[in-house]
PDB file of C-alpha atoms in Angstrom:
ATOM      1  CA  MET A   1      89.694  57.908 177.712  1.00 80.00           C
ATOM      2  CA  ARG A   2      90.828  59.033 181.150  1.00 82.00           C
ATOM      3  CA  SER A   3      94.413  58.048 180.361  1.00 80.00           C
ATOM      4  CA  ASP A   4      94.210  60.019 177.076  1.00 83.00           C
ATOM      5  CA  GLY A   5      93.311  63.150 179.021  1.00 83.00           C
ATOM      6  CA  TYR A   6      96.109  62.543 181.497  1.00 82.00           C
ATOM      7  CA  ILE A   7      98.646  62.024 178.693  1.00 83.00           C
ATOM      8  CA  ILE A   8      97.656  65.317 177.048  1.00 85.00           C
ATOM      9  CA  GLY A   9      97.921  67.037 180.427  1.00 82.00           C
ATOM     10  CA  ASP A  10     101.145  65.550 181.776  1.00 77.00           C
ATOM     11  CA  GLY A  11     102.564  63.396 178.989  1.00 82.00           C
ATOM     12  CA  GLY A  12     105.643  64.189 176.966  1.00 81.00           C
ATOM     13  CA  ILE A  13     108.192  62.699 174.611  1.00 83.00           C
ATOM     14  CA  GLU A  14     111.791  62.127 175.708  1.00 82.00           C
ATOM     15  CA  TYR A  15     114.425  62.290 172.985  1.00 81.00           C
ATOM     16  CA  SER A  16     117.956  60.954 172.787  1.00 79.00           C
ATOM     17  CA  TYR A  17     120.260  61.982 169.947  1.00 77.00           C
ATOM     18  CA  GLY A  18     117.276  63.296 168.037  1.00 78.00           C
ATOM     19  CA  LYS A  19     115.281  60.074 168.292  1.00 82.00           C
ATOM     20  CA  VAL A  20     112.126  59.379 170.290  1.00 81.00           C
ATOM     21  CA  ARG A  21     113.054  57.172 173.253  1.00 83.00           C
ATOM     22  CA  HIS A  22     110.106  57.281 175.609  1.00 81.00           C
ATOM     23  CA  LEU A  23     106.606  58.473 176.239  1.00 86.00           C
ATOM     24  CA  SER A  24     106.733  59.752 179.808  1.00 85.00           C
ATOM     25  CA  LEU A  25     104.159  60.814 182.369  1.00 86.00           C
ATOM     26  CA  THR A  26     105.437  63.275 184.963  1.00 85.00           C
ATOM     27  CA  ASP A  27     103.861  63.915 188.348  1.00 83.00           C
ATOM     28  CA  LYS A  28     104.798  64.488 191.986  1.00 85.00           C
ATOM     29  CA  ASN A  29     101.969  62.195 193.037  1.00 83.00           C
ATOM     30  CA  LEU A  30     103.152  58.563 192.918  1.00 86.00           C
ATOM     31  CA  ASP A  31      99.630  57.275 193.543  1.00 84.00           C
ATOM     32  CA  LEU A  32      98.361  59.027 190.407  1.00 82.00           C
ATOM     33  CA  LEU A  33     101.230  57.659 188.334  1.00 86.00           C
ATOM     34  CA  SER A  34     100.377  54.204 189.666  1.00 87.00           C
ATOM     35  CA  ILE A  35      96.703  54.638 188.693  1.00 86.00           C
ATOM     36  CA  TYR A  36      97.486  55.776 185.164  1.00 88.00           C
ATOM     37  CA  GLY A  37     100.288  53.268 184.770  1.00 86.00           C
ATOM     38  CA  GLY A  38      97.706  50.614 185.598  1.00 87.00           C
ATOM     39  CA  LEU A  39      95.221  51.990 183.047  1.00 86.00           C
ATOM     40  CA  ILE A  40      97.861  52.008 180.308  1.00 88.00           C
ATOM     41  CA  LYS A  41      99.023  48.491 181.225  1.00 87.00           C
ATOM     42  CA  LYS A  42      95.434  47.255 181.061  1.00 87.00           C
ATOM     43  CA  ALA A  43      94.839  48.897 177.663  1.00 85.00           C
ATOM     44  CA  PHE A  44      98.193  48.142 175.981  1.00 87.00           C
ATOM     45  CA  ASN A  45      99.784  45.419 178.121  1.00 88.00           C
ATOM     46  CA  ILE A  46     102.821  47.662 178.621  1.00 87.00           C
ATOM     47  CA  GLU A  47     104.603  48.095 181.944  1.00 87.00           C
ATOM     48  CA  GLY A  48     105.944  51.558 182.714  1.00 86.00           C
ATOM     49  CA  THR A  49     109.318  52.223 184.323  1.00 87.00           C
ATOM     50  CA  LEU A  50     109.350  54.662 187.244  1.00 88.00           C
ATOM     51  CA  ARG A  51     112.196  57.159 187.459  1.00 85.00           C
ATOM     52  CA  LYS A  52     112.922  59.817 190.063  1.00 85.00           C
ATOM     53  CA  LYS A  53     113.446  63.291 188.610  1.00 79.00           C
ATOM     54  CA  LYS A  54     114.963  66.436 190.078  1.00 77.00           C
ATOM     55  CA  GLY A  55     113.046  67.912 192.990  1.00 75.00           C
ATOM     56  CA  ASN A  56     109.883  66.113 194.041  1.00 80.00           C
ATOM     57  CA  SER A  57     108.857  65.017 190.558  1.00 85.00           C
ATOM     58  CA  ASN A  58     108.656  61.485 189.189  1.00 86.00           C
ATOM     59  CA  SER A  59     108.516  60.113 185.663  1.00 85.00           C
ATOM     60  CA  LEU A  60     106.784  56.976 184.411  1.00 87.00           C
ATOM     61  CA  ARG A  61     108.355  55.945 181.106  1.00 87.00           C
ATOM     62  CA  PHE A  62     106.862  53.823 178.338  1.00 88.00           C
ATOM     63  CA  PRO A  63     108.454  52.546 175.092  1.00 86.00           C
ATOM     64  CA  ASN A  64     108.672  54.895 172.115  1.00 85.00           C
ATOM     65  CA  TYR A  65     106.112  52.953 170.078  1.00 85.00           C
ATOM     66  CA  LEU A  66     103.391  54.063 172.531  1.00 85.00           C
ATOM     67  CA  ALA A  67     104.285  57.674 171.677  1.00 83.00           C
ATOM     68  CA  GLY A  68     103.939  56.737 168.013  1.00 82.00           C
ATOM     69  CA  TYR A  69     100.516  55.236 168.672  1.00 83.00           C
ATOM     70  CA  PHE A  70      99.163  58.454 170.216  1.00 83.00           C
ATOM     71  CA  LYS A  71     100.759  60.629 167.526  1.00 81.00           C
ATOM     72  CA  ASN A  72      99.005  58.550 164.880  1.00 83.00           C
ATOM     73  CA  ILE A  73      95.650  59.036 166.623  1.00 81.00           C
ATOM     74  CA  ASP A  74      96.047  62.815 166.507  1.00 81.00           C
ATOM     75  CA  SER A  75      99.187  64.873 165.965  1.00 78.00           C
ATOM     76  CA  LYS A  76      97.974  67.475 168.494  1.00 77.00           C
ATOM     77  CA  ILE A  77      98.260  65.115 171.454  1.00 81.00           C
ATOM     78  CA  LEU A  78     102.022  65.207 172.009  1.00 83.00           C
ATOM     79  CA  VAL A  79     103.130  68.491 170.433  1.00 84.00           C
ATOM     80  CA  SER A  80     104.746  71.131 172.663  1.00 86.00           C
ATOM     81  CA  SER A  81     102.429  72.174 175.507  1.00 86.00           C
ATOM     82  CA  PRO A  82     101.513  75.688 174.220  1.00 87.00           C
ATOM     83  CA  LYS A  83     100.272  74.123 170.949  1.00 89.00           C
ATOM     84  CA  ARG A  84      98.265  71.221 172.342  1.00 89.00           C
ATOM     85  CA  GLN A  85      94.587  70.884 171.509  1.00 89.00           C
ATOM     86  CA  VAL A  86      91.744  68.525 172.232  1.00 91.00           C
ATOM     87  CA  PRO A  87      91.656  65.879 169.464  1.00 89.00           C
ATOM     88  CA  GLY A  88      88.670  66.551 167.233  1.00 88.00           C
ATOM     89  CA  PHE A  89      87.035  63.146 167.726  1.00 90.00           C
ATOM     90  CA  ILE A  90      86.636  63.804 171.461  1.00 91.00           C
ATOM     91  CA  PHE A  91      83.790  66.268 170.805  1.00 92.00           C
ATOM     92  CA  ASN A  92      81.661  63.545 169.218  1.00 92.00           C
ATOM     93  CA  LEU A  93      82.110  60.926 171.930  1.00 93.00           C
ATOM     94  CA  PRO A  94      79.368  59.907 174.401  1.00 93.00           C
ATOM     95  CA  LYS A  95      79.250  62.061 177.542  1.00 93.00           C
ATOM     96  CA  ARG A  96      80.613  59.208 179.665  1.00 93.00           C
ATOM     97  CA  GLU A  97      83.836  59.115 177.628  1.00 93.00           C
ATOM     98  CA  ILE A  98      84.134  62.914 177.455  1.00 95.00           C
ATOM     99  CA  SER A  99      83.769  62.970 181.241  1.00 94.00           C
ATOM    100  CA  ALA A 100      86.627  60.480 181.585  1.00 92.00           C
ATOM    101  CA  PHE A 101      88.810  62.516 179.210  1.00 92.00           C
ATOM    102  CA  ILE A 102      88.224  65.774 181.135  1.00 94.00           C
ATOM    103  CA  GLY A 103      88.811  63.928 184.405  1.00 91.00           C
ATOM    104  CA  GLY A 104      92.230  62.809 183.172  1.00 90.00           C
ATOM    105  CA  LEU A 105      93.152  66.386 182.304  1.00 92.00           C
ATOM    106  CA  PHE A 106      92.075  67.645 185.737  1.00 92.00           C
ATOM    107  CA  ASP A 107      94.009  64.828 187.428  1.00 88.00           C
ATOM    108  CA  ALA A 108      97.108  65.949 185.527  1.00 87.00           C
ATOM    109  CA  GLU A 109      96.888  69.747 185.735  1.00 88.00           C
ATOM    110  CA  GLY A 110      93.908  70.467 187.948  1.00 89.00           C
ATOM    111  CA  THR A 111      93.853  71.753 191.498  1.00 87.00           C
ATOM    112  CA  CYS A 112      91.276  72.290 194.199  1.00 88.00           C
ATOM    113  CA  GLY A 113      91.440  75.795 195.655  1.00 82.00           C
ATOM    114  CA  HIS A 114      89.628  77.189 198.676  1.00 80.00           C
ATOM    115  CA  HIS A 115      86.321  77.714 196.857  1.00 84.00           C
ATOM    116  CA  PHE A 116      86.968  76.575 193.295  1.00 88.00           C
ATOM    117  CA  VAL A 117      88.349  73.855 191.052  1.00 92.00           C
ATOM    118  CA  SER A 118      90.841  74.934 188.412  1.00 91.00           C
ATOM    119  CA  PHE A 119      92.704  73.596 185.393  1.00 92.00           C
ATOM    120  CA  SER A 120      95.893  75.366 184.373  1.00 91.00           C
ATOM    121  CA  TYR A 121      97.772  75.039 181.079  1.00 91.00           C
ATOM    122  CA  SER A 122      99.962  76.946 178.619  1.00 91.00           C
ATOM    123  CA  SER A 123      97.714  76.338 175.588  1.00 91.00           C
ATOM    124  CA  LEU A 124      94.844  78.834 175.373  1.00 92.00           C
ATOM    125  CA  ILE A 125      93.202  76.795 172.607  1.00 91.00           C
ATOM    126  CA  LEU A 126      93.158  73.712 174.833  1.00 93.00           C
ATOM    127  CA  ILE A 127      91.738  75.718 177.733  1.00 92.00           C
ATOM    128  CA  GLU A 128      88.956  77.154 175.568  1.00 93.00           C
ATOM    129  CA  GLU A 129      88.121  73.715 174.168  1.00 94.00           C
ATOM    130  CA  ILE A 130      87.857  72.291 177.691  1.00 93.00           C
ATOM    131  CA  GLN A 131      85.544  75.186 178.559  1.00 92.00           C
ATOM    132  CA  VAL A 132      83.268  74.144 175.674  1.00 93.00           C
ATOM    133  CA  LEU A 133      83.331  70.466 176.709  1.00 93.00           C
ATOM    134  CA  LEU A 134      82.415  71.367 180.292  1.00 93.00           C
ATOM    135  CA  LEU A 135      79.232  73.018 179.027  1.00 90.00           C
ATOM    136  CA  LYS A 136      78.024  69.562 177.951  1.00 90.00           C
ATOM    137  CA  PHE A 137      77.708  68.852 181.683  1.00 91.00           C
ATOM    138  CA  GLY A 138      76.160  72.209 182.567  1.00 86.00           C
ATOM    139  CA  LEU A 139      79.455  73.414 184.035  1.00 89.00           C
ATOM    140  CA  GLN A 140      80.295  77.082 183.483  1.00 85.00           C
ATOM    141  CA  SER A 141      83.903  78.171 183.841  1.00 87.00           C
ATOM    142  CA  TYR A 142      86.022  81.329 183.725  1.00 86.00           C
ATOM    143  CA  ILE A 143      89.428  81.754 182.071  1.00 87.00           C
ATOM    144  CA  TYR A 144      92.184  83.946 183.510  1.00 87.00           C
ATOM    145  CA  PRO A 145      95.481  84.665 181.694  1.00 86.00           C
ATOM    146  CA  ASP A 146      98.687  84.858 183.720  1.00 83.00           C
ATOM    147  CA  PHE A 147     102.103  85.904 182.421  1.00 78.00           C
ATOM    148  CA  GLU A 148     104.857  83.988 184.243  1.00 75.00           C
ATOM    149  CA  GLU A 149     107.732  86.427 184.525  1.00 77.00           C
ATOM    150  CA  ASN A 150     110.296  83.798 185.508  1.00 76.00           C
ATOM    151  CA  LYS A 151     109.508  81.676 182.422  1.00 73.00           C
ATOM    152  CA  LYS A 152     108.565  84.586 180.150  1.00 77.00           C
ATOM    153  CA  LYS A 153     105.449  82.857 178.872  1.00 81.00           C
ATOM    154  CA  TRP A 154     101.689  82.901 179.249  1.00 86.00           C
ATOM    155  CA  ARG A 155      99.737  80.358 181.224  1.00 87.00           C
ATOM    156  CA  TYR A 156      95.948  80.171 181.445  1.00 91.00           C
ATOM    157  CA  GLN A 157      93.735  79.098 184.311  1.00 91.00           C
ATOM    158  CA  LEU A 158      90.180  77.817 183.977  1.00 93.00           C
ATOM    159  CA  ASN A 159      88.141  78.031 187.186  1.00 92.00           C
ATOM    160  CA  ILE A 160      84.827  76.483 188.207  1.00 90.00           C
ATOM    161  CA  TYR A 161      83.066  78.220 191.106  1.00 86.00           C
ATOM    162  CA  SER A 162      79.908  78.020 193.226  1.00 83.00           C
ATOM    163  CA  GLN A 163      78.592  75.326 195.505  1.00 84.00           C
ATOM    164  CA  ARG A 164      76.096  74.070 192.930  1.00 85.00           C
ATOM    165  CA  GLN A 165      78.664  73.886 190.124  1.00 88.00           C
ATOM    166  CA  LEU A 166      81.282  72.159 192.270  1.00 89.00           C
ATOM    167  CA  LYS A 167      78.779  69.496 193.327  1.00 89.00           C
ATOM    168  CA  GLN A 168      77.987  69.012 189.655  1.00 89.00           C
ATOM    169  CA  PHE A 169      81.720  68.647 188.946  1.00 92.00           C
ATOM    170  CA  VAL A 170      81.990  65.917 191.593  1.00 90.00           C
ATOM    171  CA  ARG A 171      79.031  64.043 190.069  1.00 91.00           C
ATOM    172  CA  GLU A 172      80.006  64.424 186.413  1.00 92.00           C
ATOM    173  CA  ILE A 173      83.829  64.575 186.359  1.00 92.00           C
ATOM    174  CA  GLY A 174      85.604  64.100 189.700  1.00 89.00           C
ATOM    175  CA  PHE A 175      89.245  63.517 190.637  1.00 88.00           C
ATOM    176  CA  ASN A 176      91.226  60.274 190.836  1.00 85.00           C
ATOM    177  CA  SER A 177      93.680  61.949 193.202  1.00 81.00           C
ATOM    178  CA  ASP A 178      92.621  61.185 196.789  1.00 82.00           C
ATOM    179  CA  THR A 179      94.202  64.433 197.982  1.00 84.00           C
ATOM    180  CA  LYS A 180      92.266  66.622 195.524  1.00 86.00           C
ATOM    181  CA  LYS A 181      89.087  64.597 195.958  1.00 86.00           C
ATOM    182  CA  GLU A 182      89.141  64.807 199.758  1.00 86.00           C
ATOM    183  CA  LYS A 183      89.938  68.534 199.742  1.00 87.00           C
ATOM    184  CA  LEU A 184      86.984  69.303 197.467  1.00 88.00           C
ATOM    185  CA  LEU A 185      84.553  67.094 199.400  1.00 88.00           C
ATOM    186  CA  ARG A 186      85.769  68.558 202.700  1.00 87.00           C
ATOM    187  CA  TYR A 187      85.102  72.080 201.422  1.00 85.00           C
ATOM    188  CA  LEU A 188      81.630  71.169 200.158  1.00 86.00           C
ATOM    189  CA  SER A 189      80.697  69.383 203.377  1.00 85.00           C
ATOM    190  CA  SER A 190      81.731  72.469 205.390  1.00 84.00           C
ATOM    191  CA  LEU A 191      79.069  74.593 203.675  1.00 76.00           C
ATOM    192  CA  SER A 192      75.883  74.762 205.678  1.00 65.00           C
ATOM    193  CA  GLN A 193      73.969  77.324 203.616  1.00 59.00           C
ATOM    194  CA  ASN A 194      71.838  76.516 200.584  1.00 58.00           C
ATOM    195  CA  PRO A 195      73.625  76.727 197.225  1.00 53.00           C
ATOM    196  CA  LYS A 196      74.201  80.314 196.162  1.00 52.00           C
ATOM    197  CA  ASN A 197      73.967  81.733 192.677  1.00 48.00           C
ATOM    198  CA  SER A 198      77.445  83.261 192.759  1.00 49.00           C
ATOM    199  CA  PHE A 199      79.356  82.733 189.505  1.00 51.00           C
ATOM    200  CA  SER A 200      76.372  80.916 187.985  1.00 54.00           C
ATOM    201  CA  ASP A 201      74.219  81.617 184.956  1.00 59.00           C
ATOM    202  CA  PRO A 202      76.095  84.673 183.610  1.00 63.00           C
ATOM    203  CA  LEU A 203      74.713  86.453 180.542  1.00 66.00           C
ATOM    204  CA  PRO A 204      76.802  88.739 178.289  1.00 69.00           C
ATOM    205  CA  LEU A 205      74.201  91.520 178.266  1.00 79.00           C
ATOM    206  CA  LYS A 206      75.946  94.208 180.272  1.00 83.00           C
ATOM    207  CA  GLU A 207      76.394  96.599 177.325  1.00 85.00           C
ATOM    208  CA  GLU A 208      72.742  96.196 176.302  1.00 88.00           C
ATOM    209  CA  ILE A 209      71.593  97.022 179.845  1.00 88.00           C
ATOM    210  CA  ILE A 210      73.823 100.118 179.932  1.00 90.00           C
ATOM    211  CA  LYS A 211      72.452 101.220 176.560  1.00 89.00           C
ATOM    212  CA  ALA A 212      68.828 100.667 177.637  1.00 89.00           C
ATOM    213  CA  LYS A 213      69.427 102.526 180.905  1.00 89.00           C
ATOM    214  CA  LYS A 214      70.790 105.515 178.976  1.00 89.00           C
ATOM    215  CA  GLU A 215      68.071 105.560 176.316  1.00 89.00           C
ATOM    216  CA  LEU A 216      65.294 105.310 178.913  1.00 90.00           C
ATOM    217  CA  ALA A 217      66.993 107.909 181.136  1.00 90.00           C
ATOM    218  CA  VAL A 218      66.561 105.618 184.145  1.00 89.00           C
ATOM    219  CA  SER A 219      67.192 107.378 187.420  1.00 87.00           C
ATOM    220  CA  CYS A 220      70.017 106.074 189.595  1.00 84.00           C
ATOM    221  CA  TYR A 221      67.622 106.326 192.537  1.00 86.00           C
ATOM    222  CA  ASP A 222      65.557 103.484 191.042  1.00 89.00           C
ATOM    223  CA  ILE A 223      68.537 101.137 190.819  1.00 89.00           C
ATOM    224  CA  PRO A 224      69.657  99.413 194.062  1.00 88.00           C
ATOM    225  CA  GLY A 225      73.282  99.916 195.025  1.00 86.00           C
ATOM    226  CA  ARG A 226      74.249  96.273 194.508  1.00 83.00           C
ATOM    227  CA  LEU A 227      72.876  96.383 190.916  1.00 86.00           C
ATOM    228  CA  GLN A 228      74.803  99.575 190.238  1.00 85.00           C
ATOM    229  CA  TYR A 229      77.919  97.845 191.550  1.00 81.00           C
ATOM    230  CA  HIS A 230      77.413  94.828 189.229  1.00 79.00           C
ATOM    231  CA  LEU A 231      76.796  97.135 186.285  1.00 82.00           C
ATOM    232  CA  LYS A 232      80.010  99.035 186.947  1.00 81.00           C
ATOM    233  CA  TYR A 233      82.435  96.285 187.932  1.00 75.00           C
ATOM    234  CA  SER A 234      81.165  92.928 186.592  1.00 73.00           C
ATOM    235  CA  ASN A 235      82.035  91.646 183.126  1.00 68.00           C
ATOM    236  CA  THR A 236      78.720  89.800 182.888  1.00 71.00           C
ATOM    237  CA  LEU A 237      75.380  89.929 184.675  1.00 77.00           C
ATOM    238  CA  LYS A 238      73.516  86.993 186.175  1.00 76.00           C
ATOM    239  CA  ARG A 239      70.101  86.063 184.845  1.00 74.00           C
ATOM    240  CA  GLU A 240      68.463  87.235 188.068  1.00 78.00           C
ATOM    241  CA  ASN A 241      70.185  90.643 187.670  1.00 83.00           C
ATOM    242  CA  ILE A 242      68.814  90.966 184.131  1.00 85.00           C
ATOM    243  CA  LYS A 243      65.296  90.213 185.409  1.00 86.00           C
ATOM    244  CA  GLU A 244      65.646  92.937 188.060  1.00 88.00           C
ATOM    245  CA  PHE A 245      66.778  95.494 185.484  1.00 89.00           C
ATOM    246  CA  MET A 246      63.903  94.581 183.172  1.00 90.00           C
ATOM    247  CA  LYS A 247      61.446  95.075 186.013  1.00 89.00           C
ATOM    248  CA  ILE A 248      62.906  98.526 186.698  1.00 90.00           C
ATOM    249  CA  PHE A 249      62.923  99.456 182.985  1.00 89.00           C
ATOM    250  CA  SER A 250      59.253  98.438 182.599  1.00 89.00           C
ATOM    251  CA  LYS A 251      58.304 101.453 184.748  1.00 85.00           C
ATOM    252  CA  TYR A 252      59.684 103.876 182.155  1.00 82.00           C
TER     253      TYR A 252
END
């Protein structure tokens, strides 16, 4: 399943004179291409052909009948990137196989930032489906749209934050890329404090809290500054914030 995720993330069809010629995997990282080439060889007994592309990119090509195989499994796998979706059967697989599938996607299009792990793609539907799958592992994520002016198209980024969530990501999903894996583990090992609740356990109850505050005529003097800040600027409130507001409201 890990190779399926990688193919959806970085796989594509190469055409020649209108005919399908190759299924190709594209990546700058030769080690990753070697790993996934090995997985595909083990599963299908097919050897990929490595080609150097423009810039720093590389392509690992496989015969056209492999493209046909994946298209027969689900037509959404190899459509144009903005239209790609998670094949429906993935949602019903055991967690171990779903984990492998998500791991392949993150190997293909995932990155490790300073304090987060992200997955970036041009299909919003795919991004939202990955967000749902991550919840099976207790992993909460946030989606940010970004319009790329140079390409005149939208791209979407899914981020996982917080020390606790990132450790969970390492345990449940992880990277095959040594570079990404080492960067994430190095960041986590540099943290000396106990796990914080930042970006964890958000609840979409902000509007209800604002409404209750207004109806009860709660004084601003009874609400700590940090709670007022969250109420004004945050899209969601953490569970611990909700508990604090309820304690304040109980006095009225």
